[in-house]
PDB file of C-alpha atoms in Angstrom:
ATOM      1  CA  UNK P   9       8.873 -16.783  32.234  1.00  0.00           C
ATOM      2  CA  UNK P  10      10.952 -16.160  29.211  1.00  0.00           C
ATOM      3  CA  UNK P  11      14.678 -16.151  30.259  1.00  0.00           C
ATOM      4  CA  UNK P  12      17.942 -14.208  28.906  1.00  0.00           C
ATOM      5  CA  UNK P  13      21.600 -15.330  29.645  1.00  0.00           C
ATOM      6  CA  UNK P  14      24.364 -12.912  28.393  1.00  0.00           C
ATOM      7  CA  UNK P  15      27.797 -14.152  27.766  1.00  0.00           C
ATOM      8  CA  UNK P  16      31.090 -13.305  26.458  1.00  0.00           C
ATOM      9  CA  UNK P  17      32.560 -10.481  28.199  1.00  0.00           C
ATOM     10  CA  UNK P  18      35.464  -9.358  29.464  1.00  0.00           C
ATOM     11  CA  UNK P  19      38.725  -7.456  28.657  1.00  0.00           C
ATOM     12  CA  UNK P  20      39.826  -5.747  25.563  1.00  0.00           C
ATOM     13  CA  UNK P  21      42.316  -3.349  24.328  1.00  0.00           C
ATOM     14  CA  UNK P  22      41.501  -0.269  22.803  1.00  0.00           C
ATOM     15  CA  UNK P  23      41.309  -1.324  18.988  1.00  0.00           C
ATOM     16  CA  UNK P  24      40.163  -4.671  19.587  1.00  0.00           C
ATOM     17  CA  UNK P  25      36.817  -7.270  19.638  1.00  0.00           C
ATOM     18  CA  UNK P  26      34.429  -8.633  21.966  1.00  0.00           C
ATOM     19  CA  UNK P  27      31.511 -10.629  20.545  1.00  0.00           C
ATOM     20  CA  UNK P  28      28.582 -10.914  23.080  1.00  0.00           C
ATOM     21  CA  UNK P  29      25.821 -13.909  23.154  1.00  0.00           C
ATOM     22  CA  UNK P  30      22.388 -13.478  24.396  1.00  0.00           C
ATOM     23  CA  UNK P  31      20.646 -16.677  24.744  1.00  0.00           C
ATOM     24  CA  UNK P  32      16.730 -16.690  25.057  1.00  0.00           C
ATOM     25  CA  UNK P  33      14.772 -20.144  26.977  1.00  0.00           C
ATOM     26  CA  UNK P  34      12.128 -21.009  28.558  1.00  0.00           C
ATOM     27  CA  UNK P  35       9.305 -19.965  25.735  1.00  0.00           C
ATOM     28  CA  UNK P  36       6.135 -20.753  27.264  1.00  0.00           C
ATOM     29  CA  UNK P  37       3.035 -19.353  24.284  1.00  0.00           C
ATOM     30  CA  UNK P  38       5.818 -17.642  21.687  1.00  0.00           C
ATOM     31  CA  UNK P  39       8.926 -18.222  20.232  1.00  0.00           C
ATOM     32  CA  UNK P  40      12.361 -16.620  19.476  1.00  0.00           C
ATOM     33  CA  UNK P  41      10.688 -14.866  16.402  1.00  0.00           C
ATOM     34  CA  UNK P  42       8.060 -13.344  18.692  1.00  0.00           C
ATOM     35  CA  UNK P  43      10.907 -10.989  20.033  1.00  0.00           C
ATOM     36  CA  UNK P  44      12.641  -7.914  19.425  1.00  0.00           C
ATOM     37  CA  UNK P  45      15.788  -8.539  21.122  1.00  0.00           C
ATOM     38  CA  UNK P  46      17.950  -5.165  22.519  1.00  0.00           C
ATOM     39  CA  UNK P  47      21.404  -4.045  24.088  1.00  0.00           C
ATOM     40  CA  UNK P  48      21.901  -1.823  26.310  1.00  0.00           C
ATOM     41  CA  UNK P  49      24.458  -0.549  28.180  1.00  0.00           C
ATOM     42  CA  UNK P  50      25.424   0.775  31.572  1.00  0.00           C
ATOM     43  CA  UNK P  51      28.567   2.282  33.534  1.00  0.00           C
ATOM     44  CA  UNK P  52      28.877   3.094  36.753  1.00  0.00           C
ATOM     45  CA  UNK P  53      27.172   6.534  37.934  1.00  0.00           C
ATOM     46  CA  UNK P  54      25.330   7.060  34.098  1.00  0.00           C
ATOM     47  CA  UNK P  55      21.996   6.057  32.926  1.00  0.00           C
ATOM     48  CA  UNK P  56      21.173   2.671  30.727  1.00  0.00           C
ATOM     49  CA  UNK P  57      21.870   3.099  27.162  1.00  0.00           C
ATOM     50  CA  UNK P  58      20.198   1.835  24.589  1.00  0.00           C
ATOM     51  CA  UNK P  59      22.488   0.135  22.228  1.00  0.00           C
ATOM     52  CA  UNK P  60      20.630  -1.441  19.545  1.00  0.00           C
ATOM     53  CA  UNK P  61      18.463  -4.280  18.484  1.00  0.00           C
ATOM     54  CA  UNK P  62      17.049  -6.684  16.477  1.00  0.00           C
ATOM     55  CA  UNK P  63      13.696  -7.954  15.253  1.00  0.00           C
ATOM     56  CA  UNK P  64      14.674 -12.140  14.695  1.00  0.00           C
ATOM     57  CA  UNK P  65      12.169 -12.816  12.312  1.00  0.00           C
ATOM     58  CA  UNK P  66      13.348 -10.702   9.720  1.00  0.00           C
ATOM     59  CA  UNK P  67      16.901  -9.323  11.261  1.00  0.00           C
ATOM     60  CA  UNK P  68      15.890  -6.095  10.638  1.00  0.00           C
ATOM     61  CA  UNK P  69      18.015  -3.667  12.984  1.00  0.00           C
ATOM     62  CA  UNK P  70      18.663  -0.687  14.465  1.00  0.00           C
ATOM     63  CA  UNK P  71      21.379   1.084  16.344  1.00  0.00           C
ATOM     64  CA  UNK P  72      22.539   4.310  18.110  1.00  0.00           C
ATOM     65  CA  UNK P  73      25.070   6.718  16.573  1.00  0.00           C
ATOM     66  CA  UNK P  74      27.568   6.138  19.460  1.00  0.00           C
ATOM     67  CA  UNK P  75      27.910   2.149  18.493  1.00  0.00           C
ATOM     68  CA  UNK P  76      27.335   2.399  14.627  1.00  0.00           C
ATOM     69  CA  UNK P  77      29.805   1.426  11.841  1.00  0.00           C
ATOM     70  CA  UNK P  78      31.278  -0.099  15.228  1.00  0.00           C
ATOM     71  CA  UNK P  79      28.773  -2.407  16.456  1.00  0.00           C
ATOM     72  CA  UNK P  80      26.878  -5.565  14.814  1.00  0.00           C
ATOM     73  CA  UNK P  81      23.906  -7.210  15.939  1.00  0.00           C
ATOM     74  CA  UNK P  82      22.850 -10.658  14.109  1.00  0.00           C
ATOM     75  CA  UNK P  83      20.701 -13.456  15.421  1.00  0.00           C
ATOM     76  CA  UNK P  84      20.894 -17.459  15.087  1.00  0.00           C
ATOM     77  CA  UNK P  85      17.505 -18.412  15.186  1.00  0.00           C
ATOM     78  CA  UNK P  86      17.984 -21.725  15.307  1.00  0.00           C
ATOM     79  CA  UNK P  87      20.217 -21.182  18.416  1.00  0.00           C
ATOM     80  CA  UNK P  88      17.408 -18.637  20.103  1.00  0.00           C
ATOM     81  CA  UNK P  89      20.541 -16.487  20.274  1.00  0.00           C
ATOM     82  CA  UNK P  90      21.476 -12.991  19.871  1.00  0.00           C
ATOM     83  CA  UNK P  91      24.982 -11.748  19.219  1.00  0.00           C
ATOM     84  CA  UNK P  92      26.837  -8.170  18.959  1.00  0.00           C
ATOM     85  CA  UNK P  93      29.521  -8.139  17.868  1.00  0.00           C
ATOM     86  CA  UNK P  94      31.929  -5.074  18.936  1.00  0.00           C
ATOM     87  CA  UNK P  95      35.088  -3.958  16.971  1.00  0.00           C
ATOM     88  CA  UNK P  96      37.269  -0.747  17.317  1.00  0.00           C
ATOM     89  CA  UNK P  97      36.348  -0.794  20.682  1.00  0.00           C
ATOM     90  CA  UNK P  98      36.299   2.274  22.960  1.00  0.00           C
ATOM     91  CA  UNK P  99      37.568   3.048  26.797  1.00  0.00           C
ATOM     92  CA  UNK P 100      33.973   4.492  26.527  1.00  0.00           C
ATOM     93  CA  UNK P 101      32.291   1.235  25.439  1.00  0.00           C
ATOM     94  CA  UNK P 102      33.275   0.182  29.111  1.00  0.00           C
ATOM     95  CA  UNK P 103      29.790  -0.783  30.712  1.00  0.00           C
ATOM     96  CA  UNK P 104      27.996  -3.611  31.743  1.00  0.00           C
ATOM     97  CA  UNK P 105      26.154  -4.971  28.742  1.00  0.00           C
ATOM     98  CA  UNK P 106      22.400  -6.234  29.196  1.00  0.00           C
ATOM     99  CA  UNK P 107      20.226  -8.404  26.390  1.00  0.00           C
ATOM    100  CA  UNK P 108      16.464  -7.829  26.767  1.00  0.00           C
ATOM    101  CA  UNK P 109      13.255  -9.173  24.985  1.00  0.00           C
ATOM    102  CA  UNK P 110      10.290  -6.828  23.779  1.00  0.00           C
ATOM    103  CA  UNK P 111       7.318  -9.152  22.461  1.00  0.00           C
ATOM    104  CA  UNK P 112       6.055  -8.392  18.977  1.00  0.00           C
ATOM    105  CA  UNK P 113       2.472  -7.312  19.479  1.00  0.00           C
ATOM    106  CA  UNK P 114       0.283  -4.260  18.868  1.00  0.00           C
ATOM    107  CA  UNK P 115       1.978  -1.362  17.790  1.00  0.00           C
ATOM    108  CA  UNK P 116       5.132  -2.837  17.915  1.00  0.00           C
ATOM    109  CA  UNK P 117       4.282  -5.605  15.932  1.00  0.00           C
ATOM    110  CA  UNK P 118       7.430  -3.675  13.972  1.00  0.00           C
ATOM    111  CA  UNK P 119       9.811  -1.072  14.987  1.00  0.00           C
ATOM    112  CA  UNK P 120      11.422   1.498  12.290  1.00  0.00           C
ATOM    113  CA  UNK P 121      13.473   3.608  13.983  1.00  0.00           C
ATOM    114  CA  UNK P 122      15.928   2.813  17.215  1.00  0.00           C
ATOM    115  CA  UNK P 123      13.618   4.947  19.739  1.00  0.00           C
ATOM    116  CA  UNK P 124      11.505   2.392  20.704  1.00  0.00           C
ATOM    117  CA  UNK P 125      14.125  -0.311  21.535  1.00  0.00           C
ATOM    118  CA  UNK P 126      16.217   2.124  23.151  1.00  0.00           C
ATOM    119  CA  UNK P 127      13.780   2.265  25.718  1.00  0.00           C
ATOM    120  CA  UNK P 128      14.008   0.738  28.602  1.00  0.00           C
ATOM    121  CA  UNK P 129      11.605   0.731  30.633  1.00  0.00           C
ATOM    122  CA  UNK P 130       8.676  -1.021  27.669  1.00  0.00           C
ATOM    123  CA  UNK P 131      11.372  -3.825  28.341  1.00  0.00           C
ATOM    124  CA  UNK P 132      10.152  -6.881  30.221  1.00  0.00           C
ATOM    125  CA  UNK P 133      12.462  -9.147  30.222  1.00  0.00           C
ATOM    126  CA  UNK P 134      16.093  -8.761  31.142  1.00  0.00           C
ATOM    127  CA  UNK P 135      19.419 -10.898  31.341  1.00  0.00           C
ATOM    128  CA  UNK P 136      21.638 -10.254  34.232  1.00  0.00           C
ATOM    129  CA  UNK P 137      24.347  -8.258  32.105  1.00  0.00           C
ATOM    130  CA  UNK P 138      28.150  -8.955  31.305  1.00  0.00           C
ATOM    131  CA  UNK P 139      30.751  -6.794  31.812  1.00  0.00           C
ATOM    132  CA  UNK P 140      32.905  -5.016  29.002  1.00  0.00           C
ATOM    133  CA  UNK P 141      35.942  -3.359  29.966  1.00  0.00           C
ATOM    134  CA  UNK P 142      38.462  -1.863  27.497  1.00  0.00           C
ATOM    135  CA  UNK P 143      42.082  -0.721  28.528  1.00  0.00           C
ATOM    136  CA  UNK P 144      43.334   2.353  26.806  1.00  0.00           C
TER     137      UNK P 144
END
């Protein structure tokens, strides 16, 4: 099946930049621009938060008040990658970030608002996370 590789994490100082890579292989029937690619976001002892995401074939995107103004999400199609970029970063951003892939069918043929990539379990595929961690 469709696979996701996260990359790019590591240590930052309050203030600072990370920018994250989520690569996307292994496309059997669809492509890159079949995909809604999301974020999300977990620390130890809380739930997974939804972050953001992108739909690649137009770039439309979508993000949650905690990361916004903050947070960028862009795509290099070409590339089958995903990037967020994170600046002014947080001792709260401090998680272990995850990339995942929502196939563009049905209903969600588009998404409008953040709920529906903010939630995880409709989510498929998964990469195996990176870890963020900001120093106050």
């Amino acid at each position: 099946e469709v696979e996701l590789v996260e990359s790019g994490g590591g240590l930052a100082e309050a203030g600072g930049s990370l920018r994250l890579s989520c690569t996307v292989s292994r496309f059997s029937r669809f492509t890159f621009e079949d995909y809604h690619i999301a974020w999300f976001r977990q620390a130890p002892g809380k739930g997974r938060e939804g972050i953001g995401c992108i739909t690649s074939r137009d770039g439309t995107t979508h993000y949650a008040d905690s990361v916004k103004d903050r947070f960028t999400i862009s795509s290099d199609n070409a590339k089958n990658t995903v990037f967020l970029q994170m600046s002014s970063l947080k001792p709260e951003d401090t998680a272990k970030y995850y990339c995942a892939a929502l196939l563009r069918r049905g209903s969600l043929q588009t998404i409008t608002t953040l709920a529906p990539c903010a939630f995880a379990p409709i989510f498929e595929l998964w990469g195996r996370g990176t870890q963020v961690t900001v120093s106050s």
